[in-house]
Amino acid sequence: MKDDNRKRINFSRQIDADRYSILQYKANLTTHPKKIKKILLLMIKNKIRLPMFAAISAALFSTATMASNGVEFTNQDWQVVCDNTRTCRLAGYQAENNSEFPISVLLIRRAGANAGVDGKVKLGGAKESSSKALMQLGNRHRISLFINGRDYGETKPFSTAAGNADLTPTQVTALLEALTKSSKIELVLRNSRWQLSDKGASAVMLKADEAQGRVGTSSAFINTDGAAKSNSTVLPPKPAPKLRFVAPNPKAVASDNKKFVMKSSQLAALMKSTMKDADSDCPNLSDKSPWRVSRLNGSQLLAQHDCWTGAYNTGAGIWVINDSKPYKPTLVTTNATGYDKGKITSVQKGRGIGDCLTKTDWVWTGKAFEKSHESTTGLCRMIEAGGAWQLPTYVTEVKMVR
């Protein structure tokens, strides 16, 4: 994403950040970043009104995008996010105009010909009516799945810790069939009913089939009848990249035994060279807020400075520089929200209430920071604070080096 998140979030300064169109925009931060950036510039220049922006965003967000070798695709009330190992996660929600009983179902399928499908359901408690029903939910109570009025039994026990319940294999099979056509899908707890939308599910399932190479095979979600291709053509899983996490040594002694000294204005000028548009990427670069410089090893330093503040998000710039000439500054991100002992984190809200987030992590590998994780929590649908699910687009295996 290369800091496009921050640029899009910064646009909220220009307009009312609480308007619904902008919230929808932020809920799909990673979709077509270059195209959206151009549209935003045109909107600011020509003062395009919000209703037109909503129409433009709806068109963009129903298409697919690549994110860190993963796939993201949203259509109506469903989305699919596939990570760089080709594991695909499909998340569906209640209809957008039916927020009294928020609900989300997650279907997970790994890559490979023989991979099965796991399902989970999460009942939202953000609304008062839904919260009252959830208060009745204890370990003795299970959620029942109804499809077109037929009872497909109870889910596995609700996990209070995870906040969700696993679907049974029978329920998953019935649900996959129902989602390929118009169906009334309900999750029932006592006298309360949460209705799962089927709108957009078929398109999302087809996109998952494409990402995993299942189109035309018997293991495809869509059009499995008369499959012409063997399942042997299904793409195998890809291994997650392996990263070596090296803990920084803040007490290391500089190789030339000299203390690093540089004025704030000099640091700002140095870091400005790492950005194409510093005024946009890091508008606070030259303000009076302090620089935070810490040592990573005997020759490299980490420098931090506040970069921007939006309606409900902030971002700091983080750079790696040599402690003597040539300094060779390298920008890691202008979206950082935290740094601790060799780990950088960026967590950004999709909207003010925080029911949807994007997250990116980086770890120090001894010479540079490498991205270790990238994910979204799904659509902004009032499921719960912090988002409904973890839907990664990029995963790695991180090994601590002592």
Short mmCIF file of C-alpha atoms in Angstrom, two decimals:
data_model
loop_
_atom_site.label_atom_id
_atom_site.label_comp_id
_atom_site.label_asym_id
_atom_site.label_seq_id
_atom_site.Cartn_x
_atom_site.Cartn_y
_atom_site.Cartn_z
CA MET A 1 0.00 0.00 0.00
CA LYS A 2 3.08 2.27 0.40
CA ASP A 3 1.45 4.83 2.66
CA ASP A 4 -1.62 5.35 0.46
CA ASN A 5 -3.67 4.71 3.60
CA ARG A 6 -2.41 7.95 5.11
CA LYS A 7 -3.11 9.95 1.97
CA ARG A 8 -6.67 8.73 1.77
CA ILE A 9 -7.30 9.29 5.45
CA ASN A 10 -5.85 12.80 5.13
CA PHE A 11 -8.60 13.59 2.62
CA SER A 12 -11.06 13.52 5.52
CA ARG A 13 -9.71 16.91 6.54
CA GLN A 14 -11.25 18.39 3.41
CA ILE A 15 -14.80 17.22 4.06
CA ASP A 16 -17.11 16.07 6.79
CA ALA A 17 -15.44 12.91 8.11
CA ASP A 18 -18.67 11.57 9.54
CA ARG A 19 -20.57 11.51 6.27
CA TYR A 20 -21.50 7.99 5.24
CA SER A 21 -19.84 8.10 1.83
CA ILE A 22 -16.48 8.84 3.37
CA LEU A 23 -16.89 6.02 5.85
CA GLN A 24 -17.54 3.59 3.05
CA TYR A 25 -14.48 4.91 1.29
CA LYS A 26 -12.30 4.34 4.32
CA ALA A 27 -13.66 0.83 4.86
CA ASN A 28 -12.07 -0.18 1.56
CA LEU A 29 -8.70 1.51 1.95
CA THR A 30 -6.69 -0.86 -0.22
CA THR A 31 -8.82 -0.88 -3.36
CA HIS A 32 -7.16 0.64 -6.45
CA PRO A 33 -4.89 3.08 -4.58
CA LYS A 34 -3.49 4.82 -7.69
CA LYS A 35 -6.88 5.30 -9.31
CA ILE A 36 -8.45 6.57 -6.09
CA LYS A 37 -5.59 9.03 -5.54
CA LYS A 38 -6.24 10.56 -8.98
CA ILE A 39 -9.96 10.81 -8.27
CA LEU A 40 -9.31 12.50 -4.92
CA LEU A 41 -7.12 15.12 -6.56
CA LEU A 42 -9.80 15.81 -9.15
CA MET A 43 -12.45 16.03 -6.44
CA ILE A 44 -10.47 18.57 -4.43
CA LYS A 45 -9.71 20.61 -7.54
CA ASN A 46 -13.23 20.61 -8.89
CA LYS A 47 -15.12 20.46 -5.55
CA ILE A 48 -17.14 17.37 -6.49
CA ARG A 49 -20.04 16.80 -4.12
CA LEU A 50 -20.33 13.82 -1.80
CA PRO A 51 -23.14 12.01 -3.67
CA MET A 52 -20.97 11.77 -6.77
CA PHE A 53 -18.08 10.49 -4.66
CA ALA A 54 -20.36 7.79 -3.26
CA ALA A 55 -21.20 6.67 -6.79
CA ILE A 56 -17.54 6.63 -7.82
CA SER A 57 -16.51 4.70 -4.71
CA ALA A 58 -19.26 2.11 -5.18
CA ALA A 59 -17.99 1.41 -8.68
CA LEU A 60 -14.40 1.06 -7.53
CA PHE A 61 -15.08 -1.05 -4.46
CA SER A 62 -16.91 -3.78 -6.41
CA THR A 63 -13.70 -4.66 -8.23
CA ALA A 64 -10.65 -6.62 -7.16
CA THR A 65 -7.24 -5.37 -6.15
CA MET A 66 -3.88 -6.94 -5.42
CA ALA A 67 -2.40 -6.18 -1.99
CA SER A 68 1.08 -7.44 -1.08
CA ASN A 69 0.65 -10.45 -3.38
CA GLY A 70 -2.79 -11.08 -1.91
CA VAL A 71 -6.26 -10.45 -3.32
CA GLU A 72 -9.06 -8.25 -1.98
CA PHE A 73 -12.49 -8.09 -3.56
CA THR A 74 -15.76 -6.67 -2.24
CA ASN A 75 -19.20 -7.02 -3.78
CA GLN A 76 -22.28 -5.72 -1.95
CA ASP A 77 -22.42 -7.49 1.44
CA TRP A 78 -19.57 -9.95 0.89
CA GLN A 79 -15.83 -9.76 0.55
CA VAL A 80 -12.91 -12.10 -0.03
CA VAL A 81 -9.35 -11.54 1.15
CA CYS A 82 -6.64 -13.97 0.04
CA ASP A 83 -3.16 -13.74 1.50
CA ASN A 84 0.21 -14.42 -0.11
CA THR A 85 0.02 -18.14 0.80
CA ARG A 86 -3.22 -18.35 -1.26
CA THR A 87 -5.42 -18.90 1.79
CA CYS A 88 -8.76 -17.21 1.09
CA ARG A 89 -11.15 -15.85 3.70
CA LEU A 90 -14.70 -14.96 2.65
CA ALA A 91 -16.69 -12.74 4.99
CA GLY A 92 -20.39 -11.95 4.68
CA TYR A 93 -22.54 -9.56 6.66
CA GLN A 94 -26.11 -8.45 7.22
CA ALA A 95 -27.63 -6.19 4.58
CA GLU A 96 -26.35 -2.67 4.90
CA ASN A 97 -29.80 -1.29 5.80
CA ASN A 98 -30.33 -3.94 8.49
CA SER A 99 -28.02 -2.90 11.32
CA GLU A 100 -30.20 -3.72 14.34
CA PHE A 101 -28.87 -7.29 14.40
CA PRO A 102 -25.31 -7.17 12.98
CA ILE A 103 -23.84 -10.51 11.93
CA SER A 104 -20.84 -11.84 10.05
CA VAL A 105 -19.94 -15.29 8.76
CA LEU A 106 -16.36 -16.20 7.90
CA LEU A 107 -15.51 -19.01 5.47
CA ILE A 108 -11.86 -20.08 5.30
CA ARG A 109 -10.33 -22.21 2.55
CA ARG A 110 -6.63 -22.86 2.20
CA ALA A 111 -4.99 -23.54 -1.14
CA GLY A 112 -4.58 -27.03 -2.56
CA ALA A 113 -6.79 -29.62 -4.23
CA ASN A 114 -7.97 -31.31 -1.04
CA ALA A 115 -8.49 -28.23 1.14
CA GLY A 116 -11.79 -28.10 3.00
CA VAL A 117 -13.83 -25.10 4.10
CA ASP A 118 -14.16 -23.99 7.73
CA GLY A 119 -16.90 -21.65 8.88
CA LYS A 120 -17.42 -19.31 11.81
CA VAL A 121 -20.23 -16.97 12.82
CA LYS A 122 -20.01 -13.82 14.90
CA LEU A 123 -23.09 -12.06 16.23
CA GLY A 124 -22.65 -8.33 16.52
CA GLY A 125 -23.41 -6.61 19.79
CA ALA A 126 -22.93 -3.00 18.76
CA LYS A 127 -26.67 -2.30 18.68
CA GLU A 128 -28.82 -2.38 21.85
CA SER A 129 -31.29 -4.90 20.47
CA SER A 130 -28.50 -7.26 19.48
CA SER A 131 -26.66 -6.79 22.78
CA LYS A 132 -29.69 -7.83 24.81
CA ALA A 133 -29.94 -11.06 22.85
CA LEU A 134 -26.24 -11.78 23.25
CA MET A 135 -26.50 -11.39 27.02
CA GLN A 136 -28.60 -14.55 27.00
CA LEU A 137 -25.80 -16.46 25.32
CA GLY A 138 -23.89 -18.75 27.65
CA ASN A 139 -21.93 -21.96 27.20
CA ARG A 140 -25.14 -23.99 27.34
CA HIS A 141 -26.72 -22.18 24.42
CA ARG A 142 -25.86 -22.64 20.77
CA ILE A 143 -26.83 -20.72 17.67
CA SER A 144 -29.07 -22.43 15.11
CA LEU A 145 -28.76 -22.01 11.34
CA PHE A 146 -31.93 -21.69 9.27
CA ILE A 147 -31.88 -21.56 5.47
CA ASN A 148 -35.17 -20.84 3.72
CA GLY A 149 -36.98 -21.90 6.87
CA ARG A 150 -35.17 -25.23 7.24
CA ASP A 151 -33.28 -25.88 10.47
CA TYR A 152 -29.69 -27.06 9.91
CA GLY A 153 -29.00 -27.59 13.57
CA GLU A 154 -26.90 -25.85 16.16
CA THR A 155 -23.41 -24.51 15.77
CA LYS A 156 -20.59 -25.73 17.93
CA PRO A 157 -20.43 -24.11 21.41
CA PHE A 158 -20.02 -20.35 21.42
CA SER A 159 -16.52 -19.27 22.46
CA THR A 160 -16.69 -16.29 24.79
CA ALA A 161 -12.94 -15.72 24.39
CA ALA A 162 -13.04 -15.70 20.58
CA GLY A 163 -16.45 -14.09 20.40
CA ASN A 164 -17.68 -16.51 17.74
CA ALA A 165 -18.94 -20.04 17.16
CA ASP A 166 -17.72 -22.63 14.66
CA LEU A 167 -20.18 -23.91 12.08
CA THR A 168 -20.56 -27.66 11.72
CA PRO A 169 -19.51 -29.37 8.45
CA THR A 170 -23.20 -29.90 7.62
CA GLN A 171 -23.92 -26.22 8.13
CA VAL A 172 -20.95 -25.17 5.98
CA THR A 173 -22.08 -27.43 3.12
CA ALA A 174 -25.65 -26.11 3.28
CA LEU A 175 -24.46 -22.52 3.51
CA LEU A 176 -22.16 -22.81 0.48
CA GLU A 177 -25.03 -24.18 -1.57
CA ALA A 178 -27.42 -21.46 -0.39
CA LEU A 179 -24.99 -18.66 -1.19
CA THR A 180 -24.89 -19.57 -4.89
CA LYS A 181 -28.54 -18.54 -5.27
CA SER A 182 -31.12 -16.31 -3.65
CA SER A 183 -31.66 -17.59 -0.10
CA LYS A 184 -32.95 -16.46 3.28
CA ILE A 185 -30.20 -17.24 5.77
CA GLU A 186 -30.80 -16.75 9.49
CA LEU A 187 -28.84 -17.42 12.65
CA VAL A 188 -31.25 -17.90 15.54
CA LEU A 189 -30.76 -17.65 19.29
CA ARG A 190 -33.96 -18.13 21.27
CA ASN A 191 -36.35 -15.47 19.98
CA SER A 192 -33.72 -13.35 18.23
CA ARG A 193 -32.84 -13.71 14.55
CA TRP A 194 -29.79 -12.37 12.73
CA GLN A 195 -30.17 -12.43 8.93
CA LEU A 196 -27.10 -12.96 6.77
CA SER A 197 -27.21 -11.34 3.35
CA ASP A 198 -26.55 -13.44 0.26
CA LYS A 199 -25.99 -10.38 -1.94
CA GLY A 200 -22.56 -10.43 -3.56
CA ALA A 201 -21.65 -13.91 -2.30
CA SER A 202 -21.51 -15.58 -5.72
CA ALA A 203 -19.16 -12.94 -7.13
CA VAL A 204 -16.90 -13.23 -4.10
CA MET A 205 -16.86 -17.03 -4.29
CA LEU A 206 -15.91 -16.90 -7.96
CA LYS A 207 -13.06 -14.52 -7.16
CA ALA A 208 -11.80 -16.97 -4.53
CA ASP A 209 -11.96 -19.76 -7.12
CA GLU A 210 -9.87 -17.66 -9.50
CA ALA A 211 -7.29 -16.85 -6.84
CA GLN A 212 -6.84 -20.52 -5.97
CA GLY A 213 -7.02 -21.85 -9.55
CA ARG A 214 -10.25 -23.78 -8.96
CA VAL A 215 -12.38 -22.44 -11.82
CA GLY A 216 -13.70 -25.36 -13.87
CA THR A 217 -12.77 -27.96 -11.25
CA SER A 218 -14.99 -30.00 -8.96
CA SER A 219 -13.62 -28.19 -5.91
CA ALA A 220 -14.75 -24.75 -7.13
CA PHE A 221 -17.37 -22.86 -5.14
CA ILE A 222 -19.18 -21.88 -8.35
CA ASN A 223 -20.30 -24.00 -11.34
CA THR A 224 -18.97 -27.33 -10.11
CA ASP A 225 -21.43 -29.35 -12.23
CA GLY A 226 -19.78 -30.81 -15.29
CA ALA A 227 -16.32 -29.67 -14.21
CA ALA A 228 -13.91 -30.19 -17.09
CA LYS A 229 -10.63 -29.67 -15.29
CA SER A 230 -8.98 -32.02 -12.83
CA ASN A 231 -8.45 -30.92 -9.26
CA SER A 232 -4.77 -31.57 -9.89
CA THR A 233 -4.70 -28.18 -11.63
CA VAL A 234 -5.66 -26.38 -8.42
CA LEU A 235 -2.85 -24.10 -7.25
CA PRO A 236 -0.85 -25.39 -4.27
CA PRO A 237 -0.20 -23.34 -1.13
CA LYS A 238 2.69 -20.90 -1.26
CA PRO A 239 5.09 -20.87 1.68
CA ALA A 240 5.05 -17.78 3.84
CA PRO A 241 8.27 -15.74 3.64
CA LYS A 242 10.64 -16.34 6.53
CA LEU A 243 11.97 -13.34 8.41
CA ARG A 244 14.74 -13.12 11.00
CA PHE A 245 13.79 -10.76 13.80
CA VAL A 246 16.86 -9.24 15.38
CA ALA A 247 16.34 -7.29 18.58
CA PRO A 248 17.94 -3.83 18.31
CA ASN A 249 20.78 -2.93 20.64
CA PRO A 250 20.04 0.61 21.92
CA LYS A 251 23.20 0.51 24.05
CA ALA A 252 25.51 -0.25 21.15
CA VAL A 253 28.53 2.02 20.77
CA ALA A 254 29.02 3.87 17.48
CA SER A 255 31.83 2.47 15.38
CA ASP A 256 33.63 5.86 15.42
CA ASN A 257 32.84 6.43 19.13
CA LYS A 258 31.17 9.73 18.25
CA LYS A 259 27.76 10.83 19.47
CA PHE A 260 25.18 11.45 16.76
CA VAL A 261 24.23 15.14 16.68
CA MET A 262 21.95 16.78 14.13
CA LYS A 263 19.56 19.72 14.28
CA SER A 264 15.84 19.15 13.76
CA SER A 265 15.90 21.24 10.60
CA GLN A 266 18.77 19.16 9.22
CA LEU A 267 16.91 15.93 9.99
CA ALA A 268 13.77 17.24 8.31
CA ALA A 269 15.70 18.23 5.19
CA LEU A 270 17.41 14.84 5.11
CA MET A 271 14.16 12.89 5.44
CA LYS A 272 12.38 15.06 2.90
CA SER A 273 14.59 13.57 0.21
CA THR A 274 13.01 10.13 0.82
CA MET A 275 9.54 11.27 -0.30
CA LYS A 276 8.21 12.37 -3.67
CA ASP A 277 5.71 14.74 -2.06
CA ALA A 278 6.71 15.46 1.52
CA ASP A 279 4.02 18.13 1.95
CA SER A 280 1.39 15.46 1.33
CA ASP A 281 3.14 12.41 2.80
CA CYS A 282 4.36 14.09 5.98
CA PRO A 283 2.97 17.62 6.35
CA ASN A 284 4.19 17.89 9.97
CA LEU A 285 7.78 17.02 9.08
CA SER A 286 9.14 20.50 9.74
CA ASP A 287 6.97 21.50 12.68
CA LYS A 288 8.24 21.93 16.22
CA SER A 289 7.28 18.50 17.50
CA PRO A 290 10.38 16.61 18.69
CA TRP A 291 12.36 14.02 16.78
CA ARG A 292 12.86 10.70 18.54
CA VAL A 293 16.17 9.05 17.65
CA SER A 294 17.28 5.68 19.01
CA ARG A 295 20.11 3.34 18.18
CA LEU A 296 19.53 0.08 16.33
CA ASN A 297 23.13 -1.17 16.23
CA GLY A 298 26.68 0.16 16.04
CA SER A 299 26.11 2.03 12.80
CA GLN A 300 22.36 2.56 12.27
CA LEU A 301 19.73 4.70 13.94
CA LEU A 302 15.95 4.85 13.96
CA ALA A 303 14.39 8.31 13.63
CA GLN A 304 10.73 9.09 14.30
CA HIS A 305 8.65 12.20 13.75
CA ASP A 306 4.91 12.92 13.76
CA CYS A 307 3.70 13.16 10.17
CA TRP A 308 -0.02 13.78 10.02
CA THR A 309 -3.26 13.88 11.99
CA GLY A 310 -6.68 13.08 10.52
CA ALA A 311 -10.21 13.06 11.89
CA TYR A 312 -9.63 9.88 13.90
CA ASN A 313 -6.22 8.57 12.83
CA THR A 314 -2.62 9.67 13.12
CA GLY A 315 0.61 8.63 11.49
CA ALA A 316 4.28 8.99 12.37
CA GLY A 317 7.20 8.76 9.99
CA ILE A 318 9.91 6.21 10.71
CA TRP A 319 13.29 6.20 9.00
CA VAL A 320 16.50 4.20 9.25
CA ILE A 321 19.71 6.22 8.83
CA ASN A 322 23.42 5.68 9.21
CA ASP A 323 24.92 7.44 12.23
CA SER A 324 27.57 9.15 10.09
CA LYS A 325 27.98 10.28 6.49
CA PRO A 326 26.71 9.09 4.11
CA TYR A 327 23.49 8.99 6.13
CA LYS A 328 21.43 7.24 3.41
CA PRO A 329 18.00 7.67 5.05
CA THR A 330 15.43 4.98 4.24
CA LEU A 331 11.73 5.61 4.83
CA VAL A 332 9.83 2.70 6.36
CA THR A 333 6.37 4.32 6.65
CA THR A 334 4.58 7.58 7.41
CA ASN A 335 1.62 5.66 8.92
CA ALA A 336 3.22 4.32 12.11
CA THR A 337 1.17 4.30 15.28
CA GLY A 338 3.62 2.44 17.49
CA TYR A 339 7.23 1.33 17.83
CA ASP A 340 8.62 -1.03 20.44
CA LYS A 341 11.95 -2.86 20.53
CA GLY A 342 12.32 -3.49 16.82
CA LYS A 343 8.65 -3.76 15.91
CA ILE A 344 6.71 -1.07 14.03
CA THR A 345 2.92 -1.11 13.94
CA SER A 346 0.37 0.86 11.96
CA VAL A 347 -3.28 0.53 12.99
CA GLN A 348 -5.78 2.81 11.23
CA LYS A 349 -9.53 3.03 11.73
CA GLY A 350 -11.88 2.77 8.78
CA ARG A 351 -14.21 5.17 10.62
CA GLY A 352 -14.46 6.94 13.94
CA ILE A 353 -16.34 4.27 15.89
CA GLY A 354 -13.55 1.80 15.18
CA ASP A 355 -15.58 -1.18 13.96
CA CYS A 356 -13.15 -1.74 11.08
CA LEU A 357 -9.35 -1.43 10.98
CA THR A 358 -6.33 -1.96 8.79
CA LYS A 359 -3.05 -3.13 10.29
CA THR A 360 0.53 -3.40 9.08
CA ASP A 361 3.58 -4.61 11.03
CA TRP A 362 7.31 -4.43 10.32
CA VAL A 363 10.19 -6.14 12.15
CA TRP A 364 13.89 -5.31 12.34
CA THR A 365 16.02 -7.93 10.58
CA GLY A 366 19.42 -6.56 11.55
CA LYS A 367 19.92 -4.17 8.62
CA ALA A 368 16.42 -3.04 7.66
CA PHE A 369 12.76 -3.19 8.65
CA GLU A 370 10.77 -5.76 6.68
CA LYS A 371 6.99 -5.98 6.49
CA SER A 372 5.81 -8.98 8.49
CA HIS A 373 2.02 -8.64 8.42
CA GLU A 374 -0.76 -6.80 6.64
CA SER A 375 -4.48 -7.26 7.24
CA THR A 376 -7.94 -5.77 7.42
CA THR A 377 -10.73 -6.60 9.86
CA GLY A 378 -13.40 -6.52 7.16
CA LEU A 379 -16.26 -4.19 6.34
CA CYS A 380 -17.57 -1.49 8.68
CA ARG A 381 -20.79 -3.23 9.70
CA MET A 382 -21.14 -2.67 13.47
CA ILE A 383 -20.09 -6.20 14.39
CA GLU A 384 -17.80 -5.19 17.23
CA ALA A 385 -15.21 -2.64 18.25
CA GLY A 386 -11.91 -3.44 16.58
CA GLY A 387 -13.54 -5.24 13.66
CA ALA A 388 -15.07 -8.62 13.06
CA TRP A 389 -12.18 -10.75 11.76
CA GLN A 390 -8.49 -10.84 10.96
CA LEU A 391 -8.29 -11.01 7.16
CA PRO A 392 -4.61 -10.94 6.22
CA THR A 393 -3.29 -10.08 2.77
CA TYR A 394 0.31 -10.70 3.79
CA VAL A 395 1.71 -13.15 6.34
CA THR A 396 5.22 -14.27 7.25
CA GLU A 397 7.00 -16.66 9.59
CA VAL A 398 9.06 -14.60 11.98
CA LYS A 399 11.91 -16.26 13.87
CA MET A 400 13.59 -14.50 16.75
CA VAL A 401 17.38 -14.45 16.44
CA ARG A 402 19.15 -14.36 19.80
#
